[in-house]
PDB file of C-alpha atoms in Angstrom:
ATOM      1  CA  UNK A   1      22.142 249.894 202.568  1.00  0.00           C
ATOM      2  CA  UNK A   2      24.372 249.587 199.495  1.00  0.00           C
ATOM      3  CA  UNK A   3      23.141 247.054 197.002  1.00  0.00           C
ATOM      4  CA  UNK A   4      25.850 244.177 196.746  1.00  0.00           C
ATOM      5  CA  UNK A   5      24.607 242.886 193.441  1.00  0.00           C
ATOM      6  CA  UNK A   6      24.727 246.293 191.722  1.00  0.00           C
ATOM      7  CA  UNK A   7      28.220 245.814 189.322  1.00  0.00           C
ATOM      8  CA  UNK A   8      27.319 242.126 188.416  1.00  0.00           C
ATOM      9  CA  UNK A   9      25.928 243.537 184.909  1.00  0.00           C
ATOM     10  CA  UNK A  10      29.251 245.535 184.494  1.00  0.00           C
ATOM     11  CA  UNK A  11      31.391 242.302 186.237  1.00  0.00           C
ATOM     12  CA  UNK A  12      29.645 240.168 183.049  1.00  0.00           C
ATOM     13  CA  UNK A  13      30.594 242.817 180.573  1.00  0.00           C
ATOM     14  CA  UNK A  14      34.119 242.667 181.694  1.00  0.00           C
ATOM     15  CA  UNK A  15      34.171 238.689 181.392  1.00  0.00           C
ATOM     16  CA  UNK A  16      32.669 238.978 177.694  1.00  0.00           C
ATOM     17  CA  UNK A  17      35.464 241.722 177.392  1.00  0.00           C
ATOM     18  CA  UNK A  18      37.684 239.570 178.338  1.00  0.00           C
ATOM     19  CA  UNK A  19      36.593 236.529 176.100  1.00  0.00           C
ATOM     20  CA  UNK A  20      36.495 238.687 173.107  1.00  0.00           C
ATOM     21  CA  UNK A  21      40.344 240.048 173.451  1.00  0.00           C
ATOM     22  CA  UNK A  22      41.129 236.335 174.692  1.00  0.00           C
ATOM     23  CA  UNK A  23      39.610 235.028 171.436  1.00  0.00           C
ATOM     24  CA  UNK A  24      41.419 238.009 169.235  1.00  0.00           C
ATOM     25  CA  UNK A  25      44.892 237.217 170.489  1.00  0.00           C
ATOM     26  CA  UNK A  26      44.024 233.384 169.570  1.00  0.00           C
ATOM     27  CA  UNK A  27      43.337 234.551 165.874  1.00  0.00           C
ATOM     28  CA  UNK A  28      46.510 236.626 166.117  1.00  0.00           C
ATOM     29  CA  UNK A  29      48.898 233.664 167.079  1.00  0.00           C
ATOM     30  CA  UNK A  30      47.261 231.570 164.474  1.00  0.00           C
ATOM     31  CA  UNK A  31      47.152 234.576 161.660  1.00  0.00           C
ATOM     32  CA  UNK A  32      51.598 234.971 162.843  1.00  0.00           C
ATOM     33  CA  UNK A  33      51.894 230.884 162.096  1.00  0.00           C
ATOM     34  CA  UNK A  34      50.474 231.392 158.589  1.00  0.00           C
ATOM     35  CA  UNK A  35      52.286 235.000 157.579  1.00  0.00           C
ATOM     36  CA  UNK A  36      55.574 234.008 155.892  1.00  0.00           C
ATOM     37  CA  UNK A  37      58.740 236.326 155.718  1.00  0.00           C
ATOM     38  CA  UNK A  38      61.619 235.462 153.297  1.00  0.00           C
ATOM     39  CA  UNK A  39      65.616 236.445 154.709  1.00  0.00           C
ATOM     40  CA  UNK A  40      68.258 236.780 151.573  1.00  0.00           C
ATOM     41  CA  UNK A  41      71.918 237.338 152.110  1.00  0.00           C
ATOM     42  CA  UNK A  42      74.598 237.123 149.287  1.00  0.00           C
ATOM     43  CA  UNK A  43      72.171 239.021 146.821  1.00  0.00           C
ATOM     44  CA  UNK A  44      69.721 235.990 146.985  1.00  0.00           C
ATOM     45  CA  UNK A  45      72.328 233.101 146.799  1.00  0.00           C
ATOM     46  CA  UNK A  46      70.802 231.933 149.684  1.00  0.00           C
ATOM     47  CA  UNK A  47      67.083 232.494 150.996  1.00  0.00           C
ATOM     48  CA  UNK A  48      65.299 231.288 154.361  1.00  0.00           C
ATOM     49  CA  UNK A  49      61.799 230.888 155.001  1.00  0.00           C
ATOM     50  CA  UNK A  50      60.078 231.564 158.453  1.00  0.00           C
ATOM     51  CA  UNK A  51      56.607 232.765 159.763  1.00  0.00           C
ATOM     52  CA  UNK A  52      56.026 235.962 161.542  1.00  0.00           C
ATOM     53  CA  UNK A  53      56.622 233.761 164.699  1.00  0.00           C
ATOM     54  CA  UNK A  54      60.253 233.260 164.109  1.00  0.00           C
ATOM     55  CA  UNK A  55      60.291 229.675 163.008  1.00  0.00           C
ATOM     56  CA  UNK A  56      61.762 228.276 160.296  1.00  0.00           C
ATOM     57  CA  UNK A  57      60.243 227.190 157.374  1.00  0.00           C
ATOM     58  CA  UNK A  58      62.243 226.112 154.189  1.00  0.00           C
ATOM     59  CA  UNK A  59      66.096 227.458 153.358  1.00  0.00           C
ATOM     60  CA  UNK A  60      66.763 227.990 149.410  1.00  0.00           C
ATOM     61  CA  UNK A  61      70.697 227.779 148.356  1.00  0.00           C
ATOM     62  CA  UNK A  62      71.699 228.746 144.859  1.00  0.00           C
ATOM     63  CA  UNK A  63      73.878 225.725 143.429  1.00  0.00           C
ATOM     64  CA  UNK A  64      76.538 227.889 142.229  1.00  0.00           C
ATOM     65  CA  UNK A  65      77.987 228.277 145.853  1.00  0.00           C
ATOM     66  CA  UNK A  66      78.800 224.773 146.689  1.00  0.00           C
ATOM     67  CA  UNK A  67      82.378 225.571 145.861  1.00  0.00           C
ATOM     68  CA  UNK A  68      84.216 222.901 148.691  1.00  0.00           C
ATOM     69  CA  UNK A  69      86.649 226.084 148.776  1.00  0.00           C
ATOM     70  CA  UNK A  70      84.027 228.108 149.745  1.00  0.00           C
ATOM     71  CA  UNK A  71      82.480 226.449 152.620  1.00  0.00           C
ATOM     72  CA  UNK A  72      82.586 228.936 155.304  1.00  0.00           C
ATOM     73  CA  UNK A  73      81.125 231.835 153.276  1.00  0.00           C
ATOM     74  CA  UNK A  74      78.198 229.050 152.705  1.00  0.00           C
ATOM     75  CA  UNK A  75      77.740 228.869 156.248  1.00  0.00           C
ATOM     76  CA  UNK A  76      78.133 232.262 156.725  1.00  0.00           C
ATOM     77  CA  UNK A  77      75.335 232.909 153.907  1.00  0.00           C
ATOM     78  CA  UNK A  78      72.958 230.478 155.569  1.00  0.00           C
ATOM     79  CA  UNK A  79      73.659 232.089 159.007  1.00  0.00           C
ATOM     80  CA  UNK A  80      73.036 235.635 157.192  1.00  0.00           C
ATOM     81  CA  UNK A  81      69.787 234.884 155.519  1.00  0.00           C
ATOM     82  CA  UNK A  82      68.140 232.831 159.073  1.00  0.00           C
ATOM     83  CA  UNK A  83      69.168 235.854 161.047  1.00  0.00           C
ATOM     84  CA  UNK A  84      67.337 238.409 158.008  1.00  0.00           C
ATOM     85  CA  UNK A  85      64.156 236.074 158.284  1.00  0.00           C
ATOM     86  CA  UNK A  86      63.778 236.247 161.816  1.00  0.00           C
ATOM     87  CA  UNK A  87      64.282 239.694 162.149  1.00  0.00           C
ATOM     88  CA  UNK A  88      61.595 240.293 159.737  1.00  0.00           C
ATOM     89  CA  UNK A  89      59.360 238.040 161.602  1.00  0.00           C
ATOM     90  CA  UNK A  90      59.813 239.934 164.788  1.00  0.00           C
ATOM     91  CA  UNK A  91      58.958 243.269 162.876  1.00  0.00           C
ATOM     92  CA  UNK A  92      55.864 241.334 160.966  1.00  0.00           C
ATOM     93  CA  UNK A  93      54.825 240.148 164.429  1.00  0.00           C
ATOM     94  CA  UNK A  94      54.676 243.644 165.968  1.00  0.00           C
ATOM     95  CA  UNK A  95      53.434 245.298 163.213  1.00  0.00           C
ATOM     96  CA  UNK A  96      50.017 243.049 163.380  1.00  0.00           C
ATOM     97  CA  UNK A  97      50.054 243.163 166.888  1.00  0.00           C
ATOM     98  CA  UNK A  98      49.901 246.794 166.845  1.00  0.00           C
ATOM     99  CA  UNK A  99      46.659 246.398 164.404  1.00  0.00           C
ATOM    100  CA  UNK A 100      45.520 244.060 166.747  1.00  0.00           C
ATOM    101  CA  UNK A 101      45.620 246.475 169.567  1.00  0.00           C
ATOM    102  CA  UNK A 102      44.288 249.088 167.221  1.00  0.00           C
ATOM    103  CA  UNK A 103      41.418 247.026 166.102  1.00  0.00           C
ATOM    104  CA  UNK A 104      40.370 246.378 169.966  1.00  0.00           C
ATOM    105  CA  UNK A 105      40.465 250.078 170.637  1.00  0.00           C
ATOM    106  CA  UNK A 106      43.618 249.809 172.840  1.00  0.00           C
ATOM    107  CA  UNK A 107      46.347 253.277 172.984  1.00  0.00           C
ATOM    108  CA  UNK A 108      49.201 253.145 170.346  1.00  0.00           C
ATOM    109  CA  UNK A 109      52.361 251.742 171.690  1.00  0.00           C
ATOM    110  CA  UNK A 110      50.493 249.503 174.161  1.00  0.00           C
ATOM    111  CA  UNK A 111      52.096 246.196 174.484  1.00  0.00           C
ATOM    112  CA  UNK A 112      49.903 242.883 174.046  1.00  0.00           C
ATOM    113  CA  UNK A 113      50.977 239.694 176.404  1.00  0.00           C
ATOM    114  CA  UNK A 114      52.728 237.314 173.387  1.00  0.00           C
TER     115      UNK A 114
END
């Protein structure tokens, strides 16, 4: 007769598995909240702040564009410079997600759930 107990020392591995990668991906959402990623457009006239999450943090305009004349490229600069920040925080996000998945042994290319 089989034993019905025998994989409950592997089953309790897997759970502590599990906690561990649970745990990592908790340090890895907090670690994106703190990493920071400045967007320019207009050489710099205007900068935005996010976090390798994607949400905004602070927007820097040079005071030489607030030309009343010029208000659409202003918009269009602001636009410009979000857009460049968030695109580095996606490409911040999955480069430490890829060490993430490195650092728990996982293949290259394998996609983490976040």
């Amino acid at each position: 007769m089989k034993n019905p107990f025998a994989g409950i020392g592997d089953l309790g591995k897997m759970m502590a598995a599990a906690r561990d990668m649970q745990g990592k991906v908790d340090e890895f959402q907090k670690t994106l909240e703190t990493l920071t990623v400045v967007g320019e457009s207009g050489a710099g006239l205007v900068r935005a702040t996010a976090n390798a999450k994607g949400e905004l943090q602070a927007i820097d305009i040079d005071p030489s564009i607030f030309v009343p004349s010029e208000k659409q490229v202003v918009e269009d600069l602001i636009l410009a410079a979000i857009r460049d920040a968030q695109d580095k925080a996606m490409a911040r996000a999955q480069s430490e997600g890829q060490r993430l998945a490195g650092d728990m042994g996982l293949p290259p290319g394998m996609k983490l759930p976040f």
